[in-house]
Amino acid sequence: MVTKEEYEKYFGQSAPSNFSRLEFLSMNTIKSIIIKPVPANTCPCYQDFKKAVMEQINYYDLNSDLLDSTKTSGYTLGSYSESASESETSKSIDRLSPMAYEILLNCGLLESQLGGCCLW
């Protein structure tokens, strides 16, 4: 979905050496928490979705400990909080980049009441 060239242009720096792995893990993290399918490339949110993926790649690159984390103490998302859980969703939210979260939220992929930019 995202190329090294797009990443390098967006951040103005070289892509991580393990870019393919980080992109795969970033997509899986995001797909595990969004409430709608990945936007089609004809959707106005598609470019923003790609930016969220790039933000997540960068976040994993800067916080590589998150890739191996076994933390299961729970999480807080806004005013919602959940205690310890082994669910994939809670693990993914613990690992989500704050910038990727904001982008996905603004595209309506996290909160259904926001409406989003596209009808899938």
Coordinates of C-alpha atoms in Angstrom, one line a residue:
M1 CA 0.0 0.0 0.0
V2 CA 2.7 2.5 1.0
T3 CA 6.1 2.6 -0.8
K4 CA 9.5 3.5 0.5
E5 CA 9.5 6.5 -1.8
E6 CA 6.2 7.8 -0.4
Y7 CA 7.5 7.4 3.1
E8 CA 10.7 9.2 2.3
K9 CA 8.9 12.0 0.7
Y10 CA 6.4 12.4 3.5
F11 CA 9.0 12.3 6.3
G12 CA 12.0 13.8 4.4
Q13 CA 14.2 11.0 5.6
S14 CA 15.3 7.5 4.6
A15 CA 12.9 4.6 5.2
P16 CA 13.8 2.1 7.9
S17 CA 15.8 -0.9 6.8
N18 CA 12.9 -3.1 7.9
F19 CA 10.3 -1.1 6.0
S20 CA 8.4 -4.0 4.6
R21 CA 7.9 -5.6 8.0
L22 CA 6.9 -2.3 9.6
E23 CA 4.4 -1.6 6.9
F24 CA 2.9 -5.1 7.2
L25 CA 2.6 -4.8 11.0
S26 CA 1.3 -1.2 10.8
M27 CA -1.5 -2.3 8.4
N28 CA -2.5 -5.1 10.7
T29 CA -2.5 -2.9 13.7
I30 CA -4.7 -0.3 11.9
K31 CA -7.0 -2.9 10.3
S32 CA -7.6 -4.5 13.7
I33 CA -9.2 -1.3 15.2
I34 CA -10.9 0.5 12.3
I35 CA -14.7 0.2 12.1
K36 CA -15.0 0.3 8.3
P37 CA -13.0 -1.4 5.5
V38 CA -9.8 0.1 4.2
P39 CA -10.8 3.0 2.0
A40 CA -10.7 2.4 -1.8
N41 CA -8.2 4.4 -3.7
T42 CA -11.0 6.5 -5.2
C43 CA -12.1 7.7 -1.7
P44 CA -11.1 11.2 -0.6
C45 CA -9.8 9.6 2.7
Y46 CA -7.5 7.2 0.9
Q47 CA -4.5 9.5 0.9
D48 CA -5.1 10.3 4.6
F49 CA -5.3 6.6 5.3
K50 CA -1.9 6.1 3.7
K51 CA -0.5 8.9 5.9
A52 CA -1.9 7.1 9.0
V53 CA -0.1 4.0 7.8
M54 CA 3.1 6.0 7.4
E55 CA 2.8 7.6 10.8
Q56 CA 2.3 4.1 12.3
I57 CA 5.4 2.8 10.4
N58 CA 7.4 5.7 11.8
Y59 CA 6.0 5.2 15.3
Y60 CA 7.0 1.5 15.2
D61 CA 10.4 2.5 13.9
L62 CA 10.9 4.9 16.8
N63 CA 9.4 2.6 19.4
S64 CA 10.6 -0.9 18.4
D65 CA 9.9 -2.2 21.9
L66 CA 6.2 -2.0 21.0
L67 CA 6.7 -4.8 18.5
D68 CA 7.6 -7.3 21.1
S69 CA 5.6 -5.9 24.0
T70 CA 3.5 -8.3 26.0
K71 CA 1.8 -5.6 28.0
T72 CA -1.8 -6.5 28.8
S73 CA -2.6 -4.2 31.7
G74 CA -5.4 -2.5 29.8
Y75 CA -5.8 0.8 27.9
T76 CA -7.5 4.1 27.8
L77 CA -8.9 5.7 24.7
G78 CA -10.4 9.1 25.3
S79 CA -12.8 8.7 28.2
Y80 CA -13.1 5.0 27.6
S81 CA -11.0 2.6 29.7
E82 CA -10.7 -1.2 29.7
S83 CA -8.9 -3.4 32.1
A84 CA -6.5 -6.2 31.3
S85 CA -7.4 -8.1 28.2
E86 CA -5.7 -10.5 25.8
S87 CA -7.8 -9.2 22.9
E88 CA -6.1 -8.1 19.7
T89 CA -8.0 -4.8 19.7
S90 CA -6.6 -3.7 23.1
K91 CA -3.1 -4.7 22.1
S92 CA -3.4 -2.7 18.9
I93 CA -4.7 0.4 20.5
D94 CA -1.8 0.3 23.0
R95 CA 0.5 0.4 20.0
L96 CA -1.3 2.9 17.9
S97 CA 0.6 6.1 17.0
P98 CA -1.2 9.2 18.3
M99 CA -0.9 10.9 14.9
A100 CA -2.3 7.8 13.1
Y101 CA -5.2 7.8 15.7
E102 CA -6.0 11.4 14.9
I103 CA -6.0 10.8 11.1
L104 CA -8.1 7.7 11.4
L105 CA -10.5 9.5 13.7
N106 CA -10.9 12.4 11.3
C107 CA -11.6 10.0 8.4
G108 CA -14.4 8.4 10.5
L109 CA -12.7 5.1 10.7
L110 CA -12.7 4.9 14.5
E111 CA -15.9 6.6 15.5
S112 CA -19.0 5.8 13.6
Q113 CA -20.8 9.0 14.8
L114 CA -18.3 11.1 12.9
G115 CA -19.8 9.9 9.6
G116 CA -16.5 9.6 7.7
C117 CA -15.7 10.9 4.2
C118 CA -16.9 8.0 2.1
L119 CA -19.7 5.5 1.9
W120 CA -18.3 2.1 1.5

